Short mmCIF file of C-alpha atoms in Angstrom, two decimals:
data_model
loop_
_atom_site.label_atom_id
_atom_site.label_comp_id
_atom_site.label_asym_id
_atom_site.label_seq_id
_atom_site.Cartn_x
_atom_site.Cartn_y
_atom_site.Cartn_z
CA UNK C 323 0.00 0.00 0.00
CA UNK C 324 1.48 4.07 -0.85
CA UNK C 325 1.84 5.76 1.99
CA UNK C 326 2.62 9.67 2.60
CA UNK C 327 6.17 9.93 3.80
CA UNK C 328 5.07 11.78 7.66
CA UNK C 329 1.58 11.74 6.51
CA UNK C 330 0.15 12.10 10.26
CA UNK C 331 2.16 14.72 11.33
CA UNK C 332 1.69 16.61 8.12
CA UNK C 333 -2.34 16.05 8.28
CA UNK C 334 -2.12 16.71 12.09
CA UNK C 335 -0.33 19.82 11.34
CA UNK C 336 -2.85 21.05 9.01
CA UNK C 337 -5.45 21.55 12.06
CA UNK C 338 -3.28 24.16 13.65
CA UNK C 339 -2.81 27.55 12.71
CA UNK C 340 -5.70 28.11 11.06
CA UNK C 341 -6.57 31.51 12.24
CA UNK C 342 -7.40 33.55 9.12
CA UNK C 343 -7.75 30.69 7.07
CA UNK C 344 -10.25 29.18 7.34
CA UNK C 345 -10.75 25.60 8.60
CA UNK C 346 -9.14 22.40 7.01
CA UNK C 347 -12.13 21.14 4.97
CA UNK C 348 -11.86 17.40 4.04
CA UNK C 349 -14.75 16.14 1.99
CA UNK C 350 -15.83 12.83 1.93
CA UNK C 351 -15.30 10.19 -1.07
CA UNK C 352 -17.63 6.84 -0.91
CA UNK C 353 -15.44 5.09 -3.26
CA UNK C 354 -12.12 5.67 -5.67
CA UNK C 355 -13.72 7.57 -8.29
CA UNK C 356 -15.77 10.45 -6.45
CA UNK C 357 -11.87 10.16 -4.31
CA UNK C 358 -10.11 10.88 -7.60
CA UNK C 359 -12.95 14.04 -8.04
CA UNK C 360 -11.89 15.47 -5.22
CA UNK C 361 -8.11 15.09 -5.48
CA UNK C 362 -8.00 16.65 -9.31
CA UNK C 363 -9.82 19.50 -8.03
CA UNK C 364 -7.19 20.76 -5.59
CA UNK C 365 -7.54 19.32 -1.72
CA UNK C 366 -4.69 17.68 -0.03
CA UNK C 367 -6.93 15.61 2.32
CA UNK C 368 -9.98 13.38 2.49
CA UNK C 369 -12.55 12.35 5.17
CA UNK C 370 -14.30 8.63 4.28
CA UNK C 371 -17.59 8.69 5.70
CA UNK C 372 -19.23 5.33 6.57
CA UNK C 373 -22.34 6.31 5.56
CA UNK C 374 -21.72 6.93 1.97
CA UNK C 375 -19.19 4.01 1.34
CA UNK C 376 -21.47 1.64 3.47
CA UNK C 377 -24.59 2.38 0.84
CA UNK C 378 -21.97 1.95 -1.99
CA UNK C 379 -21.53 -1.30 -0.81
CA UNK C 380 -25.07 -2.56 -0.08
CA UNK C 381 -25.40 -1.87 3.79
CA UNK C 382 -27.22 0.57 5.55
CA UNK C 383 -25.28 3.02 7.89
CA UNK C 384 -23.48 1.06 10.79
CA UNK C 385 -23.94 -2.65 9.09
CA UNK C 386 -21.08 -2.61 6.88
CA UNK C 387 -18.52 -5.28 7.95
CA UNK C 388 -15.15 -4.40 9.20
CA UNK C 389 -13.15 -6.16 6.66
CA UNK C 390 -15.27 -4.45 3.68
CA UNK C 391 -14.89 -1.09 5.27
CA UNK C 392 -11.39 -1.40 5.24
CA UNK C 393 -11.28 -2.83 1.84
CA UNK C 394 -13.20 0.25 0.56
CA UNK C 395 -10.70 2.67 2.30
CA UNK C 396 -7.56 0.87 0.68
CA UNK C 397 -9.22 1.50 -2.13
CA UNK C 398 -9.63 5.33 -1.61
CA UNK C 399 -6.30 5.50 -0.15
CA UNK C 400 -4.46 3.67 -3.25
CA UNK C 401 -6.42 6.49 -5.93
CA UNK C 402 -4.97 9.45 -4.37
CA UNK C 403 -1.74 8.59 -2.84
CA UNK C 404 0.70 9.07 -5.84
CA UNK C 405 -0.48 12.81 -5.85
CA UNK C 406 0.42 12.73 -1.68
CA UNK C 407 -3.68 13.35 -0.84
CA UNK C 408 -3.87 12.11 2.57
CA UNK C 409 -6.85 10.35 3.48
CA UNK C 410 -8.90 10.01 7.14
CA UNK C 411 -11.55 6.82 7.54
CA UNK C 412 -14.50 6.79 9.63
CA UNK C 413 -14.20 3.31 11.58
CA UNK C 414 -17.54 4.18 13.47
CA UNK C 415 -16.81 2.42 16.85
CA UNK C 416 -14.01 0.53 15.97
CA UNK C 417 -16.28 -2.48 14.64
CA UNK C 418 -14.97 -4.62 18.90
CA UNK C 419 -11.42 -4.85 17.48
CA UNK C 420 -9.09 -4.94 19.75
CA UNK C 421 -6.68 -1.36 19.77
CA UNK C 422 -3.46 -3.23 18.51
CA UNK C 423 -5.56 -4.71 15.60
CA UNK C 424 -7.68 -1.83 15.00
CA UNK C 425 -4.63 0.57 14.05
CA UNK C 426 -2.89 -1.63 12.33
CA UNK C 427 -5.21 -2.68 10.22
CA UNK C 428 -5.88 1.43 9.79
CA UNK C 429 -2.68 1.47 8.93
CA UNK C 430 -2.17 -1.42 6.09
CA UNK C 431 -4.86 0.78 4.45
CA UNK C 432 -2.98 3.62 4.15
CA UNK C 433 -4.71 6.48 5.99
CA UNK C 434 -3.10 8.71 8.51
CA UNK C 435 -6.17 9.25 10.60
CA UNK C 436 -9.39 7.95 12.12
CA UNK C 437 -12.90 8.85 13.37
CA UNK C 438 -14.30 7.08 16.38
CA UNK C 439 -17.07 7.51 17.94
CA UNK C 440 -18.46 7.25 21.45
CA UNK C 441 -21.92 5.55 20.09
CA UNK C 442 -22.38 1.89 20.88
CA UNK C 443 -22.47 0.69 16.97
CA UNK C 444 -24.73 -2.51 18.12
CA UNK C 445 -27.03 -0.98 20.57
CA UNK C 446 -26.77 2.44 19.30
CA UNK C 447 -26.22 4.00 22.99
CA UNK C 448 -23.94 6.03 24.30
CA UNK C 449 -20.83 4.50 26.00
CA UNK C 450 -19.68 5.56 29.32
CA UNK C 451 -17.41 8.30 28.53
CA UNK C 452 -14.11 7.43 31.01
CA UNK C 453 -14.44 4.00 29.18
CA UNK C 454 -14.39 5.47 26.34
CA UNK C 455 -11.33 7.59 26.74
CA UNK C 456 -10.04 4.59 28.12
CA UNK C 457 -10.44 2.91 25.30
CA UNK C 458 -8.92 5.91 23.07
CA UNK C 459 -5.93 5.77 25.25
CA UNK C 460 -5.45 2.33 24.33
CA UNK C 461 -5.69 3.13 20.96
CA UNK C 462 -3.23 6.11 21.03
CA UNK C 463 -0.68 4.09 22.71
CA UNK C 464 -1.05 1.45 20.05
CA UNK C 465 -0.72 4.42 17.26
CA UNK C 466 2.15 6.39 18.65
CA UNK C 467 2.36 9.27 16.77
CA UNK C 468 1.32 7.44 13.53
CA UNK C 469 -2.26 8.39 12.95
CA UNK C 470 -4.40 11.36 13.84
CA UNK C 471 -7.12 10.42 15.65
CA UNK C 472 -10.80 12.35 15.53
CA UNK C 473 -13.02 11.74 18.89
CA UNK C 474 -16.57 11.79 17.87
CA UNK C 475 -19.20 12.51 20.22
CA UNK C 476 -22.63 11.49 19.57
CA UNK C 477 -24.18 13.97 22.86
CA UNK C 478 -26.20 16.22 20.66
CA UNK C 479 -26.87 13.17 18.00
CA UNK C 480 -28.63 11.47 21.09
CA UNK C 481 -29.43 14.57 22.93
CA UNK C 482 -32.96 17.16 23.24
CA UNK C 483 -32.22 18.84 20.04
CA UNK C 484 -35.37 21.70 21.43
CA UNK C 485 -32.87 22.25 24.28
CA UNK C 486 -29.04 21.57 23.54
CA UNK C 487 -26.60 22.31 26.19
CA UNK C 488 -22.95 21.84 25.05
CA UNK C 489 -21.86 20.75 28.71
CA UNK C 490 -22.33 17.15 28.20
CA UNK C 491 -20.52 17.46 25.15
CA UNK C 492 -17.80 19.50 27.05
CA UNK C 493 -16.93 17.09 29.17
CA UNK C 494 -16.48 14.32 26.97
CA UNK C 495 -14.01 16.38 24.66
CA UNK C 496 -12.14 17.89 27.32
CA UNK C 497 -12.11 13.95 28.66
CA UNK C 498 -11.16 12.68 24.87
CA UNK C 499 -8.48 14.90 24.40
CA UNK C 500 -6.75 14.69 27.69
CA UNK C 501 -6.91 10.43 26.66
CA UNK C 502 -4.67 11.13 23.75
CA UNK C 503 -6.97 12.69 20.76
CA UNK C 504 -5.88 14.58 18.08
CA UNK C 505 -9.27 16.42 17.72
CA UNK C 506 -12.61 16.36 19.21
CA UNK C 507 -15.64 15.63 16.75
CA UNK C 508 -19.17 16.84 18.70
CA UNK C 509 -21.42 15.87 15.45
CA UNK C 510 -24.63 17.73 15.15
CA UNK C 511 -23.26 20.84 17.68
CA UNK C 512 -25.86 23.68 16.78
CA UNK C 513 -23.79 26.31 15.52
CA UNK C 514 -24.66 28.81 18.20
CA UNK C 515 -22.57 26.60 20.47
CA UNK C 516 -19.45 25.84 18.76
CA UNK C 517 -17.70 29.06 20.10
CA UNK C 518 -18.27 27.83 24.16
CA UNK C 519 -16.94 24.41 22.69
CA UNK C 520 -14.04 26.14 20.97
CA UNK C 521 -13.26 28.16 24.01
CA UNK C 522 -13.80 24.58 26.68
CA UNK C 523 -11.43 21.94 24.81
CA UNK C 524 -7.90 21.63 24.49
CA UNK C 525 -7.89 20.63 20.86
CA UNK C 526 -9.48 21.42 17.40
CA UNK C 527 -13.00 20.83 17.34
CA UNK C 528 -14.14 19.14 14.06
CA UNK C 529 -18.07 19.99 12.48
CA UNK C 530 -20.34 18.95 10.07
CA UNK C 531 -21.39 20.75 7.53
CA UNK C 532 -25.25 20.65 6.66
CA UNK C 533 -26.72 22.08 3.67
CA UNK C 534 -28.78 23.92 5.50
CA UNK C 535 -26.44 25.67 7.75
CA UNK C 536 -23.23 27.35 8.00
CA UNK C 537 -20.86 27.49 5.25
CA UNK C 538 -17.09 25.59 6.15
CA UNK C 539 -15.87 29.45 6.38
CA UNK C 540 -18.58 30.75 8.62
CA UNK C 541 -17.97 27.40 11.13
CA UNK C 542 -14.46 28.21 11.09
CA UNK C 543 -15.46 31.79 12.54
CA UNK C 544 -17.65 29.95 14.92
CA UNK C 545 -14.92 27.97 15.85
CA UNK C 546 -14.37 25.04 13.78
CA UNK C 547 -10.92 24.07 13.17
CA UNK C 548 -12.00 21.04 10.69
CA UNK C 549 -15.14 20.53 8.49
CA UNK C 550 -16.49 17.53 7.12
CA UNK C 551 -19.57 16.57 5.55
CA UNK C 552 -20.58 12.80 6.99
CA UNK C 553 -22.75 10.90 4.16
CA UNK C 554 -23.95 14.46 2.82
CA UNK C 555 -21.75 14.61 -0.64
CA UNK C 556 -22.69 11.17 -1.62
CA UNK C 557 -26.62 11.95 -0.98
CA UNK C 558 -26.07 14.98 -3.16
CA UNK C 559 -24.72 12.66 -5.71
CA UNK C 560 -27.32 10.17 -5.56
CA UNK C 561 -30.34 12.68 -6.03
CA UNK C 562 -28.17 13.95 -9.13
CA UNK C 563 -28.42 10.04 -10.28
CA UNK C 564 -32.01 9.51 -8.93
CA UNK C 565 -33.05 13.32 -11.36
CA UNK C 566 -31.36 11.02 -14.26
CA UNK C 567 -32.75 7.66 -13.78
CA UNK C 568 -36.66 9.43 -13.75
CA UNK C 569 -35.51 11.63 -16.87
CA UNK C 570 -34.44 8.53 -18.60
CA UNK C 571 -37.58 6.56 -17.19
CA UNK C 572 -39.32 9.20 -18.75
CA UNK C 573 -38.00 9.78 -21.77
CA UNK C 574 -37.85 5.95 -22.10
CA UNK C 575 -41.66 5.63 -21.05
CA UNK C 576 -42.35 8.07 -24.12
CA UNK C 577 -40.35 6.67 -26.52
CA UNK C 578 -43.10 3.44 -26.14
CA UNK C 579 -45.96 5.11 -26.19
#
C-alpha cells in the first residue's frame, strides 16, 4: 500500500494555525472515483464517511462489515496517494477490534487518521465516557504518533435537540483529548454553540457541515478548526443520479408510447 512519507504529522499539522484561514475542509469520497474528483480538483486531504461508502456497498449506515470497510478505504487510499492526498476513515466504533488490531489494520490501508465515535455501533447508545477515553488511550498508545485520531461525540446526536446544552458534550471532549486525541468531533453541535466548545477543549474541534447551515468558512469563525460533511456529498450525488434515472424513465416511457 502508498503511503505519505510523515503523513500524520503533516495532516495533524494542518489543524493548527488556522486563524485567518479558514478551517481544514476534508470532503468525503464513498469510493475511488468520487476520491479521484476530489483530489483533481485541488484538496490535499480526504474524510471517508461510513455512511456513503457503506450504501456503496449494499449496507445501511453502521452494518457494513469491518473487513469491507477497510477494503473500501484501501481503495480510496491507493487512488490518491501518488499525488500525496492524505486520506482520514470513519471506523464508526471501531467495529470490537481490539486497539493493537484496529490501528494496524488502519494502517495497512494507508490512511493517517481515524474517526471514532463514542456511540455503541450494536445498541446504538452512548458508552460511558471514562471508558471510552479509556479505550482511546489504548488506541493512542497502540498508534504512537502514527495516525491522527478524531473523537466523535454522539451527545447532541442522542441529545434534546429543542434544548441543547454543550456541557455534556464539554466534558467528553475535554475527557477525549486529555486520553490522547488529536481532535474532538461533537457531530450535530448547533452552531450557536461551537464558540463555548471552541473556548472549553484543548484541541481542534471538528463539524459537520449541513446544507442547510453554515458554510465551512462561517464554522471556522464559529470555531471550527475542521469541516467535514458525513454521508452528505454522496446523498447529493445520488439525487443527481435519482433526477437522471426518472428523466431517462421518462424519456424511455415516451419513446413506447
Amino acid at each position: 500500500m502508498t503511503t505519505i512519507s510523515g503523513g500524520a504529522a503533516v495532516f495533524r499539522s494542518l489543524h493548527h494555525g488556522r486563524a485567518g484561514a479558514g478551517p481544514l475542509v476534508l470532503p468525503g469520497p464513498w469510493d475511488a472515483a468520487s476520491a479521484r474528483v476530489f483530489a483533481d480538483a485541488g484538496f490535499r486531504a480526504l474524510a471517508t464517511p461510513s455512511a456513503g461508502i457503506s450504501a456503496v456497498l449494499g449496507y445501511a449506515d453502521g452494518s457494513a462489515p469491518a473487513d469491507e470497510m477497510f477494503a473500501a478505504v484501501a481503495r480510496i487510499v491507493r487512488a490518491v496517494a501518488a499525488d500525496g492526498v492524505m486520506v482520514t476513515a470513519d471506523l464508526e466504533d471501531g467495529y470490537g477490534l481490539p486497539p493493537a488490531e484496529l490501528v494496524e489494520r488502519l494502517l495497512e490501508t494507508g490512511a493517517v487518521g481515524c474517526n471514532l465515535e463514542d456511540s455503541d455501533r450494536v445498541t446504538g447508545r452512548l458508552k460511558d465516557p471514562a471508558e471510552q477515553a479509556e479505550r482511546l488511550s489504548l488506541v493512542r498508545d497502540a498508534a504512537g504518533d502514527r495516525v491522527v485520531i478524531n473523537a466523535r461525540t454522539d451527545t447532541f446526536l442522542k441529545g434534546d435537540r429543542a434544548a441543547p446544552d454543550a456541557g455534556p458534550a464539554i466534558d467528553r471532549c475535554r475527557l477525549y483529548a486529555a486520553a490522547g486525541a488529536d481532535c474532538v468531533f461533537p457531530i450535530l453541535a448547533p452552531a450557536g454553540l461551537l464558540p463555548e466548545i471552541a473556548r472549553a477543549v484543548p484541541a481542534p474541534v471538528s463539524v459537520i457541515a449541513l446544507p442547510d447551515g453554515p458554510s465551512p468558512r462561517e464554522l471556522g469563525d464559529l470555531g471550527a478548526a475542521r469541516v467535514t460533511f458525513g454521508g452528505g456529498l454522496h446523498r447529493r450525488a445520488m439525487a443527481a443520479v435519482e433526477d437522471m434515472a426518472a428523466a431517462l424513465w421518462a424519456q424511455g416511457e415516451a419513446g413506447a408510447s
